[in-house]
Amino acid sequence: MKKEVIDRLITYAQVDTQSDENSNTCPSTPGQLTLAGLLVDELKEIGMQEVTMDENGYVMATLPANSDKAIPTIGFLAHIDTATDFTGTGVKPQIIEQYDGHDIILNRAQNIVLSPRDFPELSGYKGHTLVTTDGTTLLGADDKAGIAEIMTAMAYLIQHPELKHGTIRVAFTPDEEIGRGPHKFDVEAFGAKYAYTMDGGPLGELQYESFNAAAALVTCKGKNVHPGTAKGKMVNAAKIAMELNRMLPVEEAPEHTEGYEGFYHLSSIEGDVELTELRYIIRDHDRELFEGRKAKLASVVEELQHKYGAERIVLQMKDQYYNMREKIEPVKEVVDIAQTAMEKLGIKPIIEPVRGGTDGSQLSYMGLPTPNIFTGGENYHGRYEYVSADNMVLAVQTIIEIVQLYEAQA
């Protein structure tokens, strides 16, 4: 099983599937369709039924029930795209057998090192088989490890019909990293009562709380005049932008927050004297505090509009997703079964809020309660990303155990 998950992950990782928030297509990049097509072929090859891919790149398939009991249909999902934060072109995965606990040279020529001094949690993987990058790209285990785990679990269940289960649906979706994963997902066609995203990080993660999330674009418009004759005439958009950012709470930023603490995150700033744009993401687990954060940004913009003129500063803000806890808590058995499955495998469940979002955040509000399960990786979205193949196997076993528990409890 370890070789299977590694081989699958490496195959998927070598297809460039980075999403693009500036694209209006679905999926947002052609590489996602390439991988989706490969997954369709593989699903058919391992024996899955009702394998489909729609025009938007959503892949679905069915493993029919082999039990006569009345068991709810359960789904497992993973996303095809990889993060926009760091390049996913030309991924060259490296396999580290029996990791010895010391520095890992990712790229000798460029002196790129994955070290437990910088990433202390790495020491906990001594003895594991790790898959890393070569230091020049991300790996894409977020979420190609999840795809590999679902695919391996389905293949195993098909090969072992003595393991009883109800109907299982799987789906691989585009554009999760840019918040659009569920936008064209057909919940009714998927037909599951509950689902799980295989999209978490380290071993044991089990999450049913996410942020409430909004995105904001602030456009500052200036007036550029030759600096030698600018007195009383120039309006510097870049300085207005800097002033705006200073008016937000300094300590309420990602680099200063953890747990249930929300934040304002300046994710990018581009511009000059004439025009400067700031992009923010606003996050909080508490809905009331979330609304307060949006109101705070709006009030800062309004204050600067009074100072510089309403035409100088424009705010565009939209909600992205909400805390899935509200929809999952009434059907908490979906979390309890996953927790029991982990415990039966000797895995200590880590039930903590997601400091981000998964497709499950939106899917839960679309009528499909969908908590999130670990995939076994660390340092997602960058050159130091790695995943434990040993923990990927445990994720596969967790999927298998979950569907058996639904059958046993029916």
Coordinates of C-alpha atoms in Angstrom, one line a residue:
M1 CA 0.0 0.0 0.0
K2 CA 2.9 2.4 0.7
K3 CA 4.3 1.9 -2.8
E4 CA 0.8 2.5 -4.2
V5 CA 0.3 5.8 -2.5
I6 CA 3.8 7.0 -3.4
D7 CA 3.5 6.0 -7.0
R8 CA 0.1 7.7 -7.3
L9 CA 1.3 10.9 -5.6
I10 CA 4.3 11.2 -7.8
T11 CA 2.3 10.7 -11.0
Y12 CA -0.2 13.3 -10.0
A13 CA 2.4 15.8 -8.7
Q14 CA 4.1 15.9 -12.1
V15 CA 1.0 17.4 -13.7
D16 CA 1.0 21.2 -13.2
T17 CA -2.5 22.0 -11.8
Q18 CA -2.0 25.3 -10.1
S19 CA -5.3 27.3 -10.2
D20 CA -5.5 30.9 -11.2
E21 CA -7.7 33.4 -9.5
N22 CA -7.5 35.8 -12.4
S23 CA -9.1 33.2 -14.8
N24 CA -12.8 33.2 -15.4
T25 CA -12.9 29.6 -16.7
C26 CA -13.8 26.5 -14.7
P27 CA -11.4 24.9 -14.1
S28 CA -9.2 28.0 -14.0
T29 CA -6.2 26.3 -15.7
P30 CA -6.0 23.6 -18.4
G31 CA -3.6 21.4 -16.4
Q32 CA -6.5 20.6 -14.0
L33 CA -8.5 19.1 -16.9
T34 CA -5.4 17.0 -17.9
L35 CA -5.2 15.5 -14.4
A36 CA -9.0 15.0 -14.2
G37 CA -8.9 13.0 -17.4
L38 CA -6.1 10.8 -16.1
L39 CA -8.1 10.2 -12.9
V40 CA -11.2 9.2 -15.0
D41 CA -9.1 6.6 -16.7
E42 CA -7.7 5.3 -13.5
L43 CA -11.0 5.1 -11.7
K44 CA -12.3 2.9 -14.6
E45 CA -9.2 0.8 -14.5
I46 CA -9.5 0.0 -10.8
G47 CA -13.1 -1.0 -11.3
M48 CA -15.1 2.0 -10.1
Q49 CA -18.6 2.5 -11.7
E50 CA -20.6 5.5 -12.9
V51 CA -17.4 7.4 -13.6
T52 CA -18.1 10.8 -15.0
M53 CA -16.4 14.1 -15.7
D54 CA -18.4 17.2 -16.6
E55 CA -17.4 20.2 -18.7
N56 CA -16.1 22.0 -15.6
G57 CA -13.6 19.2 -14.6
Y58 CA -15.6 17.7 -11.7
V59 CA -14.9 14.0 -11.6
M60 CA -17.3 11.6 -9.8
A61 CA -17.5 7.8 -9.4
T62 CA -19.3 5.1 -7.4
L63 CA -18.3 2.0 -5.5
P64 CA -21.6 0.1 -5.2
A65 CA -22.6 -1.3 -1.8
N66 CA -21.7 -5.0 -1.1
S67 CA -24.0 -5.1 2.0
D68 CA -27.7 -5.7 2.2
K69 CA -28.1 -3.3 5.1
A70 CA -29.7 0.2 4.8
I71 CA -26.5 2.3 4.9
P72 CA -26.3 6.0 4.0
T73 CA -24.2 6.8 1.0
I74 CA -20.9 8.3 2.1
G75 CA -18.6 10.4 0.0
F76 CA -14.9 11.2 -0.1
L77 CA -13.5 14.3 -1.9
A78 CA -10.1 15.8 -2.8
H79 CA -9.2 18.7 -4.9
I80 CA -7.1 18.6 -8.1
D81 CA -5.6 22.0 -8.1
T82 CA -2.5 23.2 -6.2
A83 CA -1.8 26.4 -4.4
T84 CA -1.0 29.7 -6.1
D85 CA 1.5 30.7 -3.5
F86 CA 4.5 29.0 -5.1
T87 CA 5.2 27.5 -8.5
G88 CA 3.9 24.0 -9.3
T89 CA 5.7 23.8 -12.7
G90 CA 8.2 21.0 -13.2
V91 CA 7.7 19.3 -9.9
K92 CA 10.4 16.7 -9.2
P93 CA 9.4 14.7 -6.1
Q94 CA 12.1 13.1 -4.0
I95 CA 11.7 10.0 -1.8
I96 CA 13.6 9.9 1.5
E97 CA 13.6 6.3 2.8
Q98 CA 13.9 5.7 6.6
Y99 CA 14.4 9.4 7.4
D100 CA 17.2 9.7 9.9
G101 CA 16.1 12.9 11.7
H102 CA 18.8 15.1 10.2
D103 CA 18.8 17.8 7.6
I104 CA 17.4 16.9 4.2
I105 CA 19.3 18.4 1.2
L106 CA 16.5 19.4 -1.1
N107 CA 18.7 21.1 -3.7
R108 CA 22.4 21.0 -3.3
A109 CA 23.1 23.4 -6.1
Q110 CA 20.9 26.1 -4.6
N111 CA 21.7 25.2 -1.0
I112 CA 18.1 24.6 -0.1
V113 CA 17.8 22.5 3.1
L114 CA 14.8 21.1 4.9
S115 CA 16.0 21.2 8.5
P116 CA 14.4 20.2 11.9
R117 CA 16.1 23.4 13.2
D118 CA 13.6 25.4 11.1
F119 CA 10.8 22.9 11.2
P120 CA 10.9 21.2 14.6
E121 CA 8.0 18.9 13.8
L122 CA 10.2 17.2 11.2
S123 CA 12.0 15.3 14.0
G124 CA 8.8 13.4 14.7
Y125 CA 9.1 11.7 11.3
K126 CA 12.3 9.8 12.0
G127 CA 12.0 6.4 10.4
H128 CA 9.3 7.4 8.0
T129 CA 9.4 7.4 4.2
L130 CA 9.0 11.0 3.2
V131 CA 8.2 12.5 -0.2
T132 CA 9.7 16.0 -0.6
T133 CA 10.2 18.6 -3.3
D134 CA 13.6 19.4 -4.9
G135 CA 13.4 22.8 -3.4
T136 CA 12.4 24.7 -6.5
T137 CA 8.6 24.0 -6.5
L138 CA 5.9 23.0 -4.2
L139 CA 5.1 19.3 -4.0
G140 CA 1.3 19.5 -4.4
A141 CA 0.5 16.9 -1.8
D142 CA -2.2 19.5 -1.0
D143 CA -4.2 17.8 -2.2
K144 CA -2.8 15.2 -4.5
A145 CA -2.0 13.1 -1.4
G146 CA -5.7 13.2 -0.7
I147 CA -6.5 12.0 -4.3
A148 CA -3.9 9.2 -3.9
E149 CA -5.4 8.1 -0.6
I150 CA -9.0 8.0 -1.9
M151 CA -7.9 6.1 -5.0
T152 CA -5.8 3.6 -3.1
A153 CA -8.7 3.0 -0.6
M154 CA -11.2 2.4 -3.4
A155 CA -8.8 0.0 -5.1
Y156 CA -8.3 -1.9 -1.8
L157 CA -12.0 -2.2 -1.1
I158 CA -12.6 -3.5 -4.7
Q159 CA -9.9 -6.1 -4.2
H160 CA -11.3 -7.1 -0.8
P161 CA -15.0 -7.7 -1.2
E162 CA -15.1 -9.4 2.2
L163 CA -15.0 -5.9 3.7
K164 CA -18.6 -4.8 3.9
H165 CA -19.7 -1.3 3.1
G166 CA -22.5 0.8 1.7
T167 CA -22.5 2.8 -1.5
I168 CA -19.4 5.1 -1.7
R169 CA -19.1 8.1 -3.9
V170 CA -15.9 9.8 -4.6
A171 CA -15.2 13.2 -6.3
F172 CA -12.2 15.1 -7.4
T173 CA -12.8 18.9 -7.8
P174 CA -11.1 21.9 -9.3
D175 CA -10.1 25.3 -8.0
E176 CA -10.3 24.7 -4.2
E177 CA -7.2 26.9 -3.6
I178 CA -9.0 29.9 -5.1
G179 CA -12.2 29.3 -3.1
R180 CA -14.3 28.0 -6.1
G181 CA -14.2 24.3 -5.5
P182 CA -17.9 23.8 -4.7
H183 CA -19.2 26.5 -7.0
K184 CA -20.3 24.2 -9.7
F185 CA -20.4 21.0 -7.6
D186 CA -23.7 19.1 -8.1
V187 CA -24.6 17.9 -4.6
E188 CA -27.8 16.3 -5.8
A189 CA -26.0 14.3 -8.5
F190 CA -23.3 13.3 -6.0
G191 CA -26.0 11.8 -3.9
A192 CA -24.2 11.3 -0.6
K193 CA -25.7 11.9 2.9
Y194 CA -22.4 12.8 4.4
A195 CA -18.9 13.3 3.0
Y196 CA -15.3 13.8 4.0
T197 CA -12.6 15.9 2.4
M198 CA -9.2 14.3 2.5
D199 CA -7.5 17.7 2.7
G200 CA -5.9 18.0 6.1
G201 CA -2.3 18.1 7.2
P202 CA -0.5 16.0 9.9
L203 CA -1.6 12.6 11.2
G204 CA -4.8 12.7 13.2
E205 CA -6.3 16.0 12.1
L206 CA -10.1 15.9 12.1
Q207 CA -11.7 19.2 11.5
Y208 CA -15.3 20.3 11.5
E209 CA -14.8 24.0 12.2
S210 CA -13.5 26.5 9.7
F211 CA -13.1 30.2 9.5
N212 CA -15.8 32.6 8.3
A213 CA -14.1 34.2 5.3
A214 CA -14.2 37.3 3.2
A215 CA -12.0 38.8 0.5
A216 CA -11.5 42.5 0.1
L217 CA -9.9 44.7 -2.7
V218 CA -9.1 48.3 -1.8
T219 CA -8.3 50.5 -4.7
C220 CA -6.5 53.8 -3.9
K221 CA -6.4 56.4 -6.7
G222 CA -3.8 59.1 -6.7
K223 CA -2.8 62.0 -8.8
N224 CA 0.7 61.9 -10.2
V225 CA 2.6 65.2 -10.8
H226 CA 6.3 65.8 -11.4
P227 CA 7.8 65.7 -7.9
G228 CA 9.6 69.0 -8.6
T229 CA 6.3 70.8 -8.9
A230 CA 4.1 68.5 -6.8
K231 CA 3.4 70.7 -3.8
G232 CA -0.4 71.0 -3.2
K233 CA -1.1 68.9 -6.3
M234 CA 0.2 65.4 -5.9
V235 CA -1.9 62.7 -4.3
N236 CA 0.2 59.6 -3.6
A237 CA -2.0 56.4 -3.8
A238 CA 0.8 54.3 -2.4
K239 CA 1.0 56.4 0.7
I240 CA -2.8 56.3 1.2
A241 CA -2.6 52.5 1.0
M242 CA 0.2 52.5 3.6
E243 CA -1.9 54.7 5.8
L244 CA -4.9 52.5 5.5
N245 CA -3.0 49.4 6.5
R246 CA -1.6 51.1 9.5
M247 CA -5.1 51.8 10.7
L248 CA -5.9 48.1 11.0
P249 CA -5.0 46.3 14.3
V250 CA -1.3 45.4 14.0
E251 CA -1.5 42.3 16.2
E252 CA -4.6 40.9 14.4
A253 CA -2.6 39.4 11.5
P254 CA -1.7 35.8 10.7
E255 CA 1.8 36.1 12.0
H256 CA 0.5 37.0 15.5
T257 CA -2.6 34.8 15.8
E258 CA -3.4 31.1 16.4
G259 CA -6.3 28.8 17.5
Y260 CA -9.6 30.7 17.4
E261 CA -8.0 34.1 16.8
G262 CA -9.1 35.8 13.7
F263 CA -7.1 38.2 11.5
Y264 CA -6.8 40.7 8.7
H265 CA -4.2 39.5 6.1
L266 CA -2.7 41.8 3.6
S267 CA -2.1 39.2 0.9
S268 CA -0.7 41.5 -1.8
I269 CA -0.1 45.2 -2.5
E270 CA 0.7 46.5 -6.0
G271 CA 0.9 50.0 -7.3
D272 CA 2.5 53.4 -7.6
V273 CA 1.6 57.0 -7.1
E274 CA -1.3 56.9 -9.5
L275 CA -2.9 53.7 -8.5
T276 CA -2.4 51.2 -5.7
E277 CA -4.4 48.0 -4.9
L278 CA -4.4 46.2 -1.6
R279 CA -5.9 42.7 -1.4
Y280 CA -7.0 41.4 2.0
I281 CA -8.5 38.3 3.4
I282 CA -10.5 38.6 6.5
R283 CA -11.0 35.6 8.8
D284 CA -12.7 34.7 12.1
H285 CA -14.3 31.5 13.5
D286 CA -17.0 33.6 15.4
R287 CA -19.6 35.0 13.0
E288 CA -20.2 38.1 15.1
L289 CA -16.5 38.9 15.3
F290 CA -16.2 38.2 11.6
E291 CA -18.9 40.8 10.8
G292 CA -17.2 43.2 13.1
R293 CA -13.9 42.8 11.2
K294 CA -15.6 43.6 7.9
A295 CA -17.2 46.6 9.5
K296 CA -13.8 47.7 10.8
L297 CA -12.3 47.7 7.4
A298 CA -15.3 49.5 5.9
S299 CA -15.0 52.2 8.6
V300 CA -11.3 52.7 7.9
V301 CA -12.0 53.1 4.2
E302 CA -14.8 55.6 5.0
E303 CA -12.5 57.6 7.3
L304 CA -10.0 57.9 4.5
Q305 CA -12.6 58.8 2.0
H306 CA -13.6 61.7 4.2
K307 CA -9.9 62.8 4.4
Y308 CA -9.0 62.3 0.7
G309 CA -12.3 62.2 -1.1
A310 CA -14.7 59.3 -1.7
E311 CA -13.5 58.9 -5.3
R312 CA -9.9 58.2 -4.1
I313 CA -10.6 55.0 -2.2
V314 CA -12.9 52.2 -3.3
L315 CA -13.7 49.1 -1.3
Q316 CA -14.9 45.8 -2.9
M317 CA -15.6 43.1 -0.3
K318 CA -17.4 39.7 -0.6
D319 CA -17.9 36.7 1.6
Q320 CA -16.2 33.5 0.5
Y321 CA -17.4 30.9 3.0
Y322 CA -18.7 30.4 6.5
N323 CA -17.8 28.2 9.5
M324 CA -19.0 24.7 8.7
R325 CA -19.5 23.9 12.4
E326 CA -23.0 25.4 12.2
K327 CA -24.1 22.7 9.7
I328 CA -22.0 19.8 11.0
E329 CA -22.7 20.0 14.7
P330 CA -26.4 18.9 14.3
V331 CA -25.2 15.7 12.6
K332 CA -22.2 15.2 14.8
E333 CA -22.2 11.5 14.2
V334 CA -20.3 12.2 10.9
V335 CA -17.4 13.4 13.1
D336 CA -17.8 10.8 15.8
I337 CA -17.5 7.9 13.3
A338 CA -14.3 9.4 11.8
Q339 CA -12.9 9.8 15.4
T340 CA -13.8 6.2 16.2
A341 CA -12.1 5.0 13.0
M342 CA -8.9 6.8 13.9
E343 CA -8.9 5.5 17.5
K344 CA -9.4 1.9 16.2
L345 CA -6.2 2.4 14.2
G346 CA -4.3 3.7 17.1
I347 CA -4.4 7.3 15.8
K348 CA -4.9 10.1 18.3
P349 CA -7.6 12.4 16.8
I350 CA -6.6 16.0 16.7
I351 CA -9.9 17.9 16.7
E352 CA -9.0 21.5 16.1
P353 CA -10.5 24.3 14.0
V354 CA -9.2 24.7 10.5
R355 CA -7.3 28.0 10.3
G356 CA -8.5 28.3 6.7
G357 CA -11.2 26.7 4.7
T358 CA -11.8 23.5 2.8
D359 CA -14.4 22.6 0.2
G360 CA -16.3 21.2 3.1
S361 CA -17.0 24.7 4.4
Q362 CA -19.1 25.5 1.4
L363 CA -20.4 22.0 0.8
S364 CA -21.8 21.9 4.3
Y365 CA -23.9 25.0 3.5
M366 CA -25.0 23.3 0.3
G367 CA -26.6 20.4 2.2
L368 CA -23.7 18.0 2.3
P369 CA -22.1 18.0 5.8
T370 CA -18.4 17.5 5.1
P371 CA -15.7 17.4 7.8
N372 CA -12.0 17.3 6.9
I373 CA -9.5 14.4 7.5
F374 CA -5.7 14.4 7.6
T375 CA -3.5 13.5 4.6
G376 CA -0.2 13.2 6.3
G377 CA 1.7 16.3 5.0
E378 CA 3.4 19.4 6.4
N379 CA 4.5 22.8 5.1
Y380 CA 1.9 22.9 2.3
H381 CA 2.0 25.7 -0.3
G382 CA 5.8 26.1 -0.5
R383 CA 9.2 24.7 -1.4
Y384 CA 9.6 22.9 2.0
E385 CA 6.4 20.8 1.6
Y386 CA 6.7 17.1 2.4
V387 CA 4.4 14.2 3.2
S388 CA 4.9 11.0 5.1
A389 CA 4.0 7.9 3.0
D390 CA 3.5 6.0 6.3
N391 CA 0.8 8.5 7.4
M392 CA -0.7 8.4 3.9
V393 CA -1.2 4.7 4.4
L394 CA -2.9 5.5 7.7
A395 CA -5.2 7.9 5.9
V396 CA -6.1 5.1 3.5
Q397 CA -6.9 2.8 6.4
T398 CA -9.0 5.5 8.0
I399 CA -11.2 5.7 4.9
I400 CA -11.6 1.9 4.9
E401 CA -12.4 1.9 8.6
I402 CA -15.0 4.7 8.3
V403 CA -17.0 2.9 5.6
Q404 CA -16.9 -0.3 7.6
L405 CA -18.1 1.5 10.7
Y406 CA -21.1 2.9 8.8
E407 CA -22.0 -0.7 7.7
A408 CA -21.5 -2.1 11.2
Q409 CA -23.7 0.6 12.8
A410 CA -26.5 0.3 10.3

